Amino acid sequence: MKNTIIKFAIAAILGLSVIAPIATFATHYTSKQEEVEAKIETKILQSLNADSMYNNIKSLAKTPRVAGTQQEDAAVAFIKKQFDSYGYKAKVQAFTFNDYTAPHTIGLEVERFSVKLDPQALEYSVSGKVTGEVIDAGLGQKKDLEQMDLTGKIALLQRGVISFKEKMLNVAAKGAIGVIFFNNEPGNIMGSLGEPHEGFVPSVLLTQTEGETMISHIKKYPRAVASLKIEGAKSEKNTSHNVIATKKPNVSQKAKETHDIVVISAHHDSVAGAPGANDDASGTAMTLELARVMKAIPTHTEIRFITFGAEELGLLGSTHYVEQLSKGEISRIVANFNLDMVGSKDAGDLILQTVDNKPNLVTELAQEASTDLNGEPTPYNQGENSDHVPFAKAGIPAALFIHNPAEPWYHKPEDSIDKISKEKLQDVSEIVTLAVMNQTRREYYAK
Ligand code: BES
Ligand code: ZN
């Protein structure tokens, strides 16, 4: 009886008066009552609104949304407002991160050295201007430096074995006032000192060839003096935010509730200079749309809809989120559906990516849903470039939903609303909704 009332209420909420003559996903249901449940699910799938997702992408992608900027704050406020308009009380979770401004000027001159150098900055290198003799300090391990006094000197250090940060701190402890790192293999790398540190001295990074030429040079001229100049670099603390909307279990019989949690996620930040319509206003808008349609139906399992900040700076929002969960909560999360770049006209077909390249509950649910909907299972492969990674590392079944190959506009100013396909949004959101409904409703109704 109660069930009928709930169904009535749902039908009213969704404005469903007629059951449209389309296939229902009744394969897991046997009784008459269960067939009705399947019809509700069909209705939910029909109520997914590509226009609504498109319009939310359009609102979000008016500007880039770099973590820690006013544009991110505006996106966070917009997302919270949308969640709340669907009946949630979304929480905004703040976290801090190190915001590094790269130097505008990098200079390196070495006495009697005629080869042209192209010194690169390392992330978290400090500004400063130093002059001193260049000394070959090897790999910069503590044991390499025991007999060396580097006071007032510039240490030349080869990449490898220990981190740039460790090398830097080892030579600085021995008195070095500057550091010249060089690569241990051909080609360029983006060097990083990992995090800001008070003990750092100005540093640059050279290629392997440049470094080896420098070693020969100081063998020939042992007292050669170098001047190292870094200007405009700075490290500051900044704040980004995650937005979290929670749907608690709401089946009529409390005993049927599970302790499980399903997390649906996306990232709302973008890279600088790109409006990030597809990366990842698309996943953000889809997370909102799933929250909207799922609000209308009873689920026996808690669902958390989360948009993360600072994904583009190294999965910072999702890492913070997973880190602050209790062990108990982590063990209750049974699945993370992570939606990143799910609506580009110019990308390939949908794929799932897992960190270990193995199937898990999320890929199984998605493949079952895509088979039901389209007759074939969405394929999966390996990938660790988005917010499913911290979940997977915590032992939670997690997968990324993305189109492969990516569009040429990825991380470019052209990643704008005109490249978004409503059809792709519709297809992916149907697969994810059916998969999530199966996990958060089915067991209860099949019992
Ligand atoms: N949406 C991308 C991830 C992506 C792009 C996956 C293309 C597969 C194909 C994400 O926002 C991103 O740019 N990630 C970073 C890595 C992350 C650890 C900062 C990337 O891929 O460079
Ligand atoms: Zn992304």
Tab-separated table of C-alpha atoms and ligand atoms in Angstrom:
chain	number	residue	atom	x	y	z
A	1	MET	CA	0.000	0.000	0.000
A	2	LYS	CA	2.710	2.415	1.062
A	3	ASN	CA	4.632	1.471	-2.049
A	4	THR	CA	1.733	2.382	-4.255
A	5	ILE	CA	1.508	5.771	-2.620
A	6	ILE	CA	5.211	6.351	-3.176
A	7	LYS	CA	4.859	5.367	-6.810
A	8	PHE	CA	1.956	7.695	-7.151
A	9	ALA	CA	3.999	10.465	-5.660
A	10	ILE	CA	6.869	9.711	-8.001
A	11	ALA	CA	4.605	9.702	-11.006
A	12	ALA	CA	3.240	13.040	-9.857
A	13	ILE	CA	6.709	14.516	-9.340
A	14	LEU	CA	7.816	13.431	-12.767
A	15	GLY	CA	4.573	14.395	-14.390
A	16	LEU	CA	4.083	10.885	-15.699
A	17	SER	CA	0.590	10.129	-16.725
A	18	VAL	CA	1.069	7.742	-19.590
A	19	ILE	CA	3.549	4.919	-19.751
A	20	ALA	CA	5.276	5.444	-23.084
A	21	PRO	CA	5.496	2.370	-25.319
A	22	ILE	CA	9.254	1.903	-25.086
A	23	ALA	CA	11.160	-1.124	-23.865
A	24	THR	CA	11.513	-1.457	-20.104
A	25	PHE	CA	14.509	-3.007	-18.400
A	26	ALA	CA	12.572	-5.697	-16.686
A	27	THR	CA	15.106	-8.475	-17.015
A	28	HIS	CA	15.838	-8.542	-13.286
A	29	TYR	CA	12.269	-8.441	-12.143
A	30	THR	CA	9.835	-11.281	-11.894
A	31	SER	CA	6.650	-10.272	-10.143
A	32	LYS	CA	4.073	-7.760	-11.275
A	33	GLN	CA	5.199	-5.315	-8.616
A	34	GLU	CA	8.772	-5.575	-9.795
A	35	GLU	CA	7.673	-4.893	-13.334
A	36	VAL	CA	6.177	-1.643	-12.127
A	37	GLU	CA	9.550	-0.800	-10.554
A	38	ALA	CA	11.180	-1.442	-13.908
A	39	LYS	CA	8.713	0.927	-15.529
A	40	ILE	CA	9.609	3.630	-13.011
A	41	GLU	CA	13.240	3.146	-13.994
A	42	THR	CA	12.331	3.477	-17.643
A	43	LYS	CA	10.529	6.697	-16.820
A	44	ILE	CA	13.542	8.006	-14.950
A	45	LEU	CA	15.713	7.321	-17.971
A	46	GLN	CA	13.221	9.171	-20.133
A	47	SER	CA	13.218	12.101	-17.769
A	48	LEU	CA	16.976	12.667	-18.267
A	49	ASN	CA	17.098	15.998	-20.024
A	50	ALA	CA	19.955	16.709	-22.432
A	51	ASP	CA	18.799	20.337	-22.772
A	52	SER	CA	19.122	20.818	-19.051
A	53	MET	CA	22.677	19.399	-19.097
A	54	TYR	CA	23.521	21.528	-22.143
A	55	ASN	CA	22.238	24.683	-20.467
A	56	ASN	CA	24.208	23.991	-17.293
A	57	ILE	CA	27.352	23.441	-19.369
A	58	LYS	CA	26.648	26.735	-21.135
A	59	SER	CA	26.347	28.566	-17.791
A	60	LEU	CA	29.520	26.990	-16.420
A	61	ALA	CA	31.659	27.344	-19.543
A	62	LYS	CA	31.361	31.106	-19.988
A	63	THR	CA	34.872	31.432	-18.552
A	64	PRO	CA	37.765	29.206	-17.477
A	65	ARG	CA	37.334	27.969	-13.879
A	66	VAL	CA	40.872	27.692	-12.569
A	67	ALA	CA	41.047	26.356	-8.992
A	68	GLY	CA	41.295	29.075	-6.371
A	69	THR	CA	40.009	31.882	-8.638
A	70	GLN	CA	36.788	33.886	-8.447
A	71	GLN	CA	35.590	31.989	-11.507
A	72	GLU	CA	35.865	28.728	-9.587
A	73	ASP	CA	33.988	30.291	-6.676
A	74	ALA	CA	31.213	31.363	-9.064
A	75	ALA	CA	31.011	27.824	-10.491
A	76	VAL	CA	30.842	26.371	-6.965
A	77	ALA	CA	27.998	28.736	-6.057
A	78	PHE	CA	26.165	27.833	-9.282
A	79	ILE	CA	26.538	24.077	-8.664
A	80	LYS	CA	25.344	24.392	-5.064
A	81	LYS	CA	22.375	26.469	-6.208
A	82	GLN	CA	21.411	23.822	-8.778
A	83	PHE	CA	21.714	20.936	-6.265
A	84	ASP	CA	19.650	22.881	-3.745
A	85	SER	CA	16.977	23.654	-6.336
A	86	TYR	CA	16.515	19.872	-6.755
A	87	GLY	CA	15.864	19.543	-3.027
A	88	TYR	CA	19.379	18.851	-1.707
A	89	LYS	CA	21.303	20.781	0.912
A	90	ALA	CA	24.671	20.649	-0.803
A	91	LYS	CA	27.825	21.071	1.291
A	92	VAL	CA	30.790	23.095	0.110
A	93	GLN	CA	34.043	21.584	1.352
A	94	ALA	CA	37.086	23.875	1.334
A	95	PHE	CA	40.690	22.690	1.073
A	96	THR	CA	43.970	24.522	0.673
A	97	PHE	CA	46.700	23.925	-1.862
A	98	ASN	CA	50.029	25.433	-2.874
A	99	ASP	CA	49.583	27.791	-5.764
A	100	TYR	CA	52.854	28.352	-7.597
A	101	THR	CA	53.534	31.221	-9.975
A	102	ALA	CA	56.332	30.324	-12.384
A	103	PRO	CA	59.143	32.875	-12.839
A	104	HIS	CA	58.959	35.373	-15.696
A	105	THR	CA	62.750	35.560	-15.932
A	106	ILE	CA	65.307	32.758	-15.768
A	107	GLY	CA	68.962	33.533	-16.354
A	108	LEU	CA	72.112	31.422	-16.203
A	109	GLU	CA	75.561	32.598	-17.220
A	110	VAL	CA	78.785	30.686	-16.708
A	111	GLU	CA	82.272	32.162	-17.094
A	112	ARG	CA	83.919	31.326	-20.405
A	113	PHE	CA	80.994	29.060	-21.350
A	114	SER	CA	80.068	29.808	-24.939
A	115	VAL	CA	77.331	27.198	-25.592
A	116	LYS	CA	73.870	28.739	-25.558
A	117	LEU	CA	71.802	27.452	-22.632
A	118	ASP	CA	68.039	27.198	-22.330
A	119	PRO	CA	67.560	26.891	-18.545
A	120	GLN	CA	64.057	25.825	-17.422
A	121	ALA	CA	62.270	26.569	-14.170
A	122	LEU	CA	61.302	23.775	-11.802
A	123	GLU	CA	57.944	23.973	-10.070
A	124	TYR	CA	58.379	25.503	-6.587
A	125	SER	CA	61.789	26.960	-7.406
A	126	VAL	CA	62.297	30.177	-5.440
A	127	SER	CA	63.259	33.569	-6.860
A	128	GLY	CA	66.721	34.996	-6.227
A	129	LYS	CA	69.987	36.086	-7.760
A	130	VAL	CA	73.171	34.256	-6.809
A	131	THR	CA	76.783	34.152	-8.021
A	132	GLY	CA	79.283	31.468	-7.106
A	133	GLU	CA	81.645	28.748	-8.306
A	134	VAL	CA	80.017	25.787	-10.000
A	135	ILE	CA	80.729	22.447	-8.317
A	136	ASP	CA	79.881	18.983	-9.614
A	137	ALA	CA	77.870	17.500	-6.725
A	138	GLY	CA	77.020	14.232	-8.515
A	139	LEU	CA	73.599	12.838	-7.671
A	140	GLY	CA	73.398	14.957	-4.538
A	141	GLN	CA	72.935	12.052	-2.160
A	142	LYS	CA	74.121	12.662	1.408
A	143	LYS	CA	76.927	10.121	0.943
A	144	ASP	CA	78.165	11.938	-2.227
A	145	LEU	CA	78.461	15.179	-0.276
A	146	GLU	CA	80.210	14.050	2.923
A	147	GLN	CA	83.614	15.411	1.907
A	148	MET	CA	82.295	18.539	0.194
A	149	ASP	CA	81.973	22.087	1.437
A	150	LEU	CA	79.493	23.862	-0.803
A	151	THR	CA	79.422	27.133	1.125
A	152	GLY	CA	78.766	29.978	-1.324
A	153	LYS	CA	78.811	27.563	-4.300
A	154	ILE	CA	76.365	26.615	-7.030
A	155	ALA	CA	75.846	22.856	-7.088
A	156	LEU	CA	75.559	21.033	-10.416
A	157	LEU	CA	73.330	18.007	-9.881
A	158	GLN	CA	72.338	15.116	-12.115
A	159	ARG	CA	68.713	13.869	-12.051
A	160	GLY	CA	68.112	10.364	-10.706
A	161	VAL	CA	67.938	7.989	-7.676
A	162	ILE	CA	66.532	10.589	-5.248
A	163	SER	CA	64.063	13.433	-5.863
A	164	PHE	CA	64.953	16.981	-6.934
A	165	LYS	CA	63.705	18.132	-3.544
A	166	GLU	CA	65.996	15.789	-1.614
A	167	LYS	CA	68.997	16.769	-3.743
A	168	MET	CA	68.178	20.453	-3.245
A	169	LEU	CA	67.890	20.149	0.547
A	170	ASN	CA	71.062	18.029	0.773
A	171	VAL	CA	73.233	20.591	-1.039
A	172	ALA	CA	71.576	23.572	0.670
A	173	ALA	CA	72.424	21.955	4.028
A	174	LYS	CA	76.047	21.899	2.852
A	175	GLY	CA	75.942	25.636	2.155
A	176	ALA	CA	75.069	25.777	-1.574
A	177	ILE	CA	73.443	29.062	-2.623
A	178	GLY	CA	72.103	27.886	-5.976
A	179	VAL	CA	71.441	24.661	-7.905
A	180	ILE	CA	71.768	23.664	-11.552
A	181	PHE	CA	69.975	20.365	-12.181
A	182	PHE	CA	70.373	18.453	-15.440
A	183	ASN	CA	68.398	15.597	-16.957
A	184	ASN	CA	69.737	12.034	-16.973
A	185	GLU	CA	68.110	11.142	-20.294
A	186	PRO	CA	67.552	12.911	-23.611
A	187	GLY	CA	64.563	15.217	-23.986
A	188	ASN	CA	62.767	17.780	-21.867
A	189	ILE	CA	60.922	17.170	-18.630
A	190	MET	CA	58.721	19.293	-16.425
A	191	GLY	CA	60.759	19.285	-13.221
A	192	SER	CA	59.157	19.838	-9.848
A	193	LEU	CA	60.522	20.216	-6.350
A	194	GLY	CA	57.286	18.653	-5.110
A	195	GLU	CA	56.197	21.343	-2.665
A	196	PRO	CA	57.392	24.682	-1.338
A	197	HIS	CA	60.138	24.522	1.312
A	198	GLU	CA	61.902	27.212	3.301
A	199	GLY	CA	65.270	25.556	2.697
A	200	PHE	CA	65.186	25.981	-1.093
A	201	VAL	CA	67.728	28.093	-2.991
A	202	PRO	CA	67.291	29.345	-6.600
A	203	SER	CA	67.503	26.516	-9.136
A	204	VAL	CA	67.219	25.744	-12.844
A	205	LEU	CA	66.942	22.599	-14.945
A	206	LEU	CA	69.088	21.847	-18.023
A	207	THR	CA	68.955	19.088	-20.606
A	208	GLN	CA	71.289	16.104	-20.409
A	209	THR	CA	73.486	17.502	-23.207
A	210	GLU	CA	73.713	20.926	-21.589
A	211	GLY	CA	74.569	19.355	-18.210
A	212	GLU	CA	77.267	17.093	-19.609
A	213	THR	CA	78.820	19.990	-21.508
A	214	MET	CA	78.839	21.940	-18.243
A	215	ILE	CA	80.613	19.073	-16.432
A	216	SER	CA	83.364	19.097	-19.108
A	217	HIS	CA	83.582	22.877	-18.811
A	218	ILE	CA	84.190	22.898	-15.065
A	219	LYS	CA	86.716	20.106	-15.426
A	220	LYS	CA	88.606	22.408	-17.793
A	221	TYR	CA	88.012	25.567	-15.709
A	222	PRO	CA	87.673	24.308	-12.104
A	223	ARG	CA	86.939	27.699	-10.560
A	224	ALA	CA	84.365	28.801	-13.171
A	225	VAL	CA	81.811	31.178	-11.662
A	226	ALA	CA	78.129	31.156	-12.573
A	227	SER	CA	75.337	33.688	-12.092
A	228	LEU	CA	71.861	32.343	-11.602
A	229	LYS	CA	68.811	34.589	-11.695
A	230	ILE	CA	65.160	33.649	-11.057
A	231	GLU	CA	62.595	36.447	-10.975
A	232	GLY	CA	58.827	36.461	-10.425
A	233	ALA	CA	58.448	33.006	-8.874
A	234	LYS	CA	56.220	32.720	-5.843
A	235	SER	CA	54.362	30.110	-3.797
A	236	GLU	CA	51.132	31.014	-2.072
A	237	LYS	CA	48.457	29.119	-0.181
A	238	ASN	CA	45.161	29.119	-2.036
A	239	THR	CA	41.742	27.581	-1.436
A	240	SER	CA	39.585	25.428	-3.710
A	241	HIS	CA	36.275	23.680	-2.994
A	242	ASN	CA	34.371	20.425	-3.510
A	243	VAL	CA	30.561	20.468	-3.698
A	244	ILE	CA	28.755	17.482	-2.165
A	245	ALA	CA	25.053	16.621	-2.387
A	246	THR	CA	23.900	13.534	-0.501
A	247	LYS	CA	20.837	11.411	-1.103
A	248	LYS	CA	20.214	9.229	1.943
A	249	PRO	CA	18.476	5.875	1.534
A	250	ASN	CA	14.730	6.495	1.383
A	251	VAL	CA	12.931	3.200	0.902
A	252	SER	CA	9.708	2.716	2.802
A	253	GLN	CA	11.043	-0.167	4.921
A	254	LYS	CA	14.050	0.926	6.962
A	255	ALA	CA	15.244	-2.670	7.291
A	256	LYS	CA	15.853	-2.792	3.554
A	257	GLU	CA	18.365	0.068	3.634
A	258	THR	CA	22.004	-0.804	2.974
A	259	HIS	CA	25.053	0.814	4.554
A	260	ASP	CA	26.637	1.196	1.149
A	261	ILE	CA	27.481	4.477	-0.533
A	262	VAL	CA	27.736	5.105	-4.280
A	263	VAL	CA	29.717	8.187	-5.363
A	264	ILE	CA	29.037	9.928	-8.677
A	265	SER	CA	31.674	12.554	-9.437
A	266	ALA	CA	33.116	15.073	-11.881
A	267	HIS	CA	35.470	18.057	-11.628
A	268	HIS	CA	34.236	21.611	-12.023
A	269	ASP	CA	37.634	23.318	-12.432
A	270	SER	CA	39.340	23.863	-15.778
A	271	VAL	CA	42.846	24.680	-16.959
A	272	ALA	CA	43.793	28.337	-17.514
A	273	GLY	CA	42.671	29.765	-20.843
A	274	ALA	CA	40.136	27.005	-21.581
A	275	PRO	CA	36.422	27.377	-20.859
A	276	GLY	CA	36.349	23.618	-20.238
A	277	ALA	CA	32.906	22.968	-21.695
A	278	ASN	CA	33.724	19.321	-22.158
A	279	ASP	CA	36.556	19.181	-19.598
A	280	ASP	CA	34.688	19.030	-17.333
A	281	ALA	CA	31.553	21.162	-17.304
A	282	SER	CA	30.054	18.154	-19.150
A	283	GLY	CA	30.657	15.765	-16.242
A	284	THR	CA	29.582	18.423	-13.754
A	285	ALA	CA	26.285	19.009	-15.594
A	286	MET	CA	25.728	15.248	-15.840
A	287	THR	CA	26.343	14.818	-12.113
A	288	LEU	CA	23.739	17.549	-11.509
A	289	GLU	CA	21.272	15.881	-13.864
A	290	LEU	CA	21.686	12.496	-12.187
A	291	ALA	CA	21.118	14.150	-8.820
A	292	ARG	CA	17.957	15.764	-10.188
A	293	VAL	CA	16.387	12.609	-11.588
A	294	MET	CA	17.473	10.306	-8.766
A	295	LYS	CA	15.953	12.625	-6.177
A	296	ALA	CA	12.523	11.496	-7.331
A	297	ILE	CA	12.906	7.775	-6.610
A	298	PRO	CA	13.418	5.586	-3.554
A	299	THR	CA	16.894	4.082	-3.225
A	300	HIS	CA	18.092	1.695	-0.543
A	301	THR	CA	21.681	2.935	-0.855
A	302	GLU	CA	23.137	6.352	-0.122
A	303	ILE	CA	24.288	8.276	-3.196
A	304	ARG	CA	26.783	11.143	-3.023
A	305	PHE	CA	26.953	13.516	-5.970
A	306	ILE	CA	30.257	15.385	-5.854
A	307	THR	CA	31.995	17.949	-8.025
A	308	PHE	CA	35.682	18.308	-7.226
A	309	GLY	CA	37.910	21.369	-7.393
A	310	ALA	CA	41.584	21.476	-8.448
A	311	GLU	CA	41.519	18.268	-10.491
A	312	GLU	CA	43.657	19.949	-13.124
A	313	LEU	CA	46.310	20.776	-10.528
A	314	GLY	CA	46.829	17.093	-9.702
A	315	LEU	CA	43.523	15.545	-8.523
A	316	LEU	CA	43.671	17.741	-5.417
A	317	GLY	CA	39.950	17.944	-4.586
A	318	SER	CA	39.311	14.220	-4.888
A	319	THR	CA	42.513	13.420	-2.990
A	320	HIS	CA	41.419	15.733	-0.168
A	321	TYR	CA	37.925	14.238	-0.180
A	322	VAL	CA	39.157	10.642	0.101
A	323	GLU	CA	41.782	11.568	2.708
A	324	GLN	CA	39.255	13.168	5.034
A	325	LEU	CA	36.890	10.161	4.965
A	326	SER	CA	36.903	7.855	7.980
A	327	LYS	CA	37.972	4.225	7.485
A	328	GLY	CA	34.350	3.293	8.065
A	329	GLU	CA	33.088	5.567	5.300
A	330	ILE	CA	35.756	4.321	2.896
A	331	SER	CA	34.661	0.742	3.498
A	332	ARG	CA	31.036	1.741	2.870
A	333	ILE	CA	31.752	3.266	-0.572
A	334	VAL	CA	31.121	0.452	-3.038
A	335	ALA	CA	31.487	2.383	-6.286
A	336	ASN	CA	32.797	5.616	-7.809
A	337	PHE	CA	31.397	6.628	-11.194
A	338	ASN	CA	33.674	9.466	-12.370
A	339	LEU	CA	32.441	11.505	-15.331
A	340	ASP	CA	35.124	13.525	-17.122
A	341	MET	CA	34.761	14.721	-20.742
A	342	VAL	CA	31.450	13.056	-21.520
A	343	GLY	CA	29.903	15.303	-24.184
A	344	SER	CA	32.222	16.301	-27.035
A	345	LYS	CA	30.955	16.148	-30.633
A	346	ASP	CA	34.521	15.707	-31.785
A	347	ALA	CA	35.662	12.850	-29.534
A	348	GLY	CA	35.334	9.107	-30.164
A	349	ASP	CA	33.130	6.546	-28.440
A	350	LEU	CA	32.512	6.067	-24.741
A	351	ILE	CA	35.056	4.012	-22.825
A	352	LEU	CA	35.602	3.212	-19.181
A	353	GLN	CA	39.015	3.464	-17.598
A	354	THR	CA	40.224	1.743	-14.466
A	355	VAL	CA	43.529	2.326	-12.716
A	356	ASP	CA	44.498	-1.364	-12.674
A	357	ASN	CA	43.058	-2.168	-16.130
A	358	LYS	CA	40.794	-4.749	-14.467
A	359	PRO	CA	37.005	-4.890	-14.395
A	360	ASN	CA	35.264	-3.925	-11.150
A	361	LEU	CA	31.729	-3.313	-9.874
A	362	VAL	CA	31.538	0.012	-11.750
A	363	THR	CA	32.623	-1.409	-15.121
A	364	GLU	CA	30.337	-4.414	-14.616
A	365	LEU	CA	27.316	-2.238	-13.820
A	366	ALA	CA	28.093	0.084	-16.739
A	367	GLN	CA	28.577	-2.793	-19.153
A	368	GLU	CA	25.345	-4.418	-18.061
A	369	ALA	CA	23.528	-1.095	-18.497
A	370	SER	CA	25.079	-0.329	-21.892
A	371	THR	CA	24.230	-3.831	-23.114
A	372	ASP	CA	20.617	-3.360	-21.988
A	373	LEU	CA	20.410	0.058	-23.616
A	374	ASN	CA	22.488	-0.297	-26.777
A	375	GLY	CA	23.034	-3.999	-27.253
A	376	GLU	CA	26.740	-3.879	-26.543
A	377	PRO	CA	28.920	-3.404	-23.473
A	378	THR	CA	31.024	-0.233	-23.222
A	379	PRO	CA	34.678	-1.329	-23.469
A	380	TYR	CA	37.250	-0.443	-20.850
A	381	ASN	CA	40.982	0.135	-20.726
A	382	GLN	CA	43.593	1.577	-18.357
A	383	GLY	CA	43.784	5.219	-17.369
A	384	GLU	CA	44.701	7.317	-14.361
A	385	ASN	CA	44.178	10.894	-15.426
A	386	SER	CA	41.148	11.859	-13.388
A	387	ASP	CA	39.413	11.831	-10.013
A	388	HIS	CA	38.648	8.096	-9.902
A	389	VAL	CA	42.307	7.541	-8.978
A	390	PRO	CA	42.209	8.478	-5.245
A	391	PHE	CA	39.129	6.245	-4.854
A	392	ALA	CA	40.853	3.325	-6.589
A	393	LYS	CA	43.974	3.842	-4.462
A	394	ALA	CA	41.777	3.603	-1.349
A	395	GLY	CA	40.564	0.197	-2.564
A	396	ILE	CA	37.195	1.444	-3.871
A	397	PRO	CA	35.873	0.081	-7.199
A	398	ALA	CA	36.147	3.136	-9.456
A	399	ALA	CA	36.056	3.958	-13.154
A	400	LEU	CA	36.325	6.975	-15.412
A	401	PHE	CA	33.680	7.554	-18.112
A	402	ILE	CA	35.286	9.336	-21.089
A	403	HIS	CA	35.143	9.404	-24.884
A	404	ASN	CA	38.146	8.031	-26.708
A	405	PRO	CA	40.046	9.412	-28.566
A	406	ALA	CA	39.752	12.829	-26.929
A	407	GLU	CA	38.746	15.838	-29.038
A	408	PRO	CA	41.498	18.080	-30.464
A	409	TRP	CA	40.195	20.980	-28.299
A	410	TYR	CA	41.158	19.262	-25.058
A	411	HIS	CA	42.706	21.933	-22.715
A	412	LYS	CA	42.343	24.565	-25.476
A	413	PRO	CA	40.360	27.833	-25.702
A	414	GLU	CA	38.159	26.029	-28.281
A	415	ASP	CA	36.736	23.677	-25.615
A	416	SER	CA	33.511	25.692	-25.730
A	417	ILE	CA	29.758	25.056	-25.690
A	418	ASP	CA	29.463	24.819	-29.490
A	419	LYS	CA	31.457	21.545	-29.374
A	420	ILE	CA	28.967	19.827	-27.069
A	421	SER	CA	26.725	17.035	-28.354
A	422	LYS	CA	23.359	16.613	-26.648
A	423	GLU	CA	23.190	13.099	-28.059
A	424	LYS	CA	26.437	12.093	-26.347
A	425	LEU	CA	25.220	13.625	-23.076
A	426	GLN	CA	21.984	11.672	-23.384
A	427	ASP	CA	23.708	8.346	-24.151
A	428	VAL	CA	26.241	8.522	-21.329
A	429	SER	CA	23.746	9.773	-18.761
A	430	GLU	CA	21.386	6.892	-19.593
A	431	ILE	CA	24.119	4.321	-19.094
A	432	VAL	CA	25.267	5.835	-15.798
A	433	THR	CA	21.709	6.326	-14.502
A	434	LEU	CA	20.693	2.759	-15.276
A	435	ALA	CA	23.908	1.408	-13.740
A	436	VAL	CA	23.412	3.496	-10.579
A	437	MET	CA	19.730	2.578	-10.313
A	438	ASN	CA	20.596	-1.094	-10.635
A	439	GLN	CA	23.052	-0.831	-7.762
A	440	THR	CA	20.952	1.374	-5.486
A	441	ARG	CA	17.480	-0.145	-6.054
A	442	ARG	CA	17.672	-3.600	-7.571
A	443	GLU	CA	18.749	-5.795	-4.680
A	444	TYR	CA	15.978	-4.402	-2.566
A	445	TYR	CA	13.267	-4.996	-5.106
A	446	ALA	CA	14.620	-8.389	-6.144
A	447	LYS	CA	14.409	-9.722	-2.592
B	1	BES	N1	39.940	15.280	-18.383
B	1	BES	C1	41.356	15.104	-18.255
B	1	BES	C2	41.760	13.655	-18.292
B	1	BES	C3	41.851	12.988	-19.633
B	1	BES	C4	42.052	13.692	-20.820
B	1	BES	C5	41.808	11.625	-19.660
B	1	BES	C6	42.139	13.019	-22.026
B	1	BES	C7	41.905	10.935	-20.856
B	1	BES	C8	42.058	11.653	-22.060
B	1	BES	C9	41.804	15.680	-16.910
B	1	BES	O1	41.118	16.829	-16.561
B	1	BES	C10	43.286	16.020	-17.001
B	1	BES	O2	43.675	16.896	-17.734
B	1	BES	N2	44.100	15.279	-16.274
B	1	BES	C11	45.524	15.481	-16.266
B	1	BES	C12	46.166	14.612	-15.226
B	1	BES	C13	45.885	15.025	-13.797
B	1	BES	C14	46.549	14.050	-12.874
B	1	BES	C15	46.303	16.442	-13.513
B	1	BES	C16	46.131	15.072	-17.598
B	1	BES	O3	45.623	14.133	-18.242
B	1	BES	O4	47.148	15.670	-17.978
B	2	ZN	ZN	39.141	16.754	-16.902
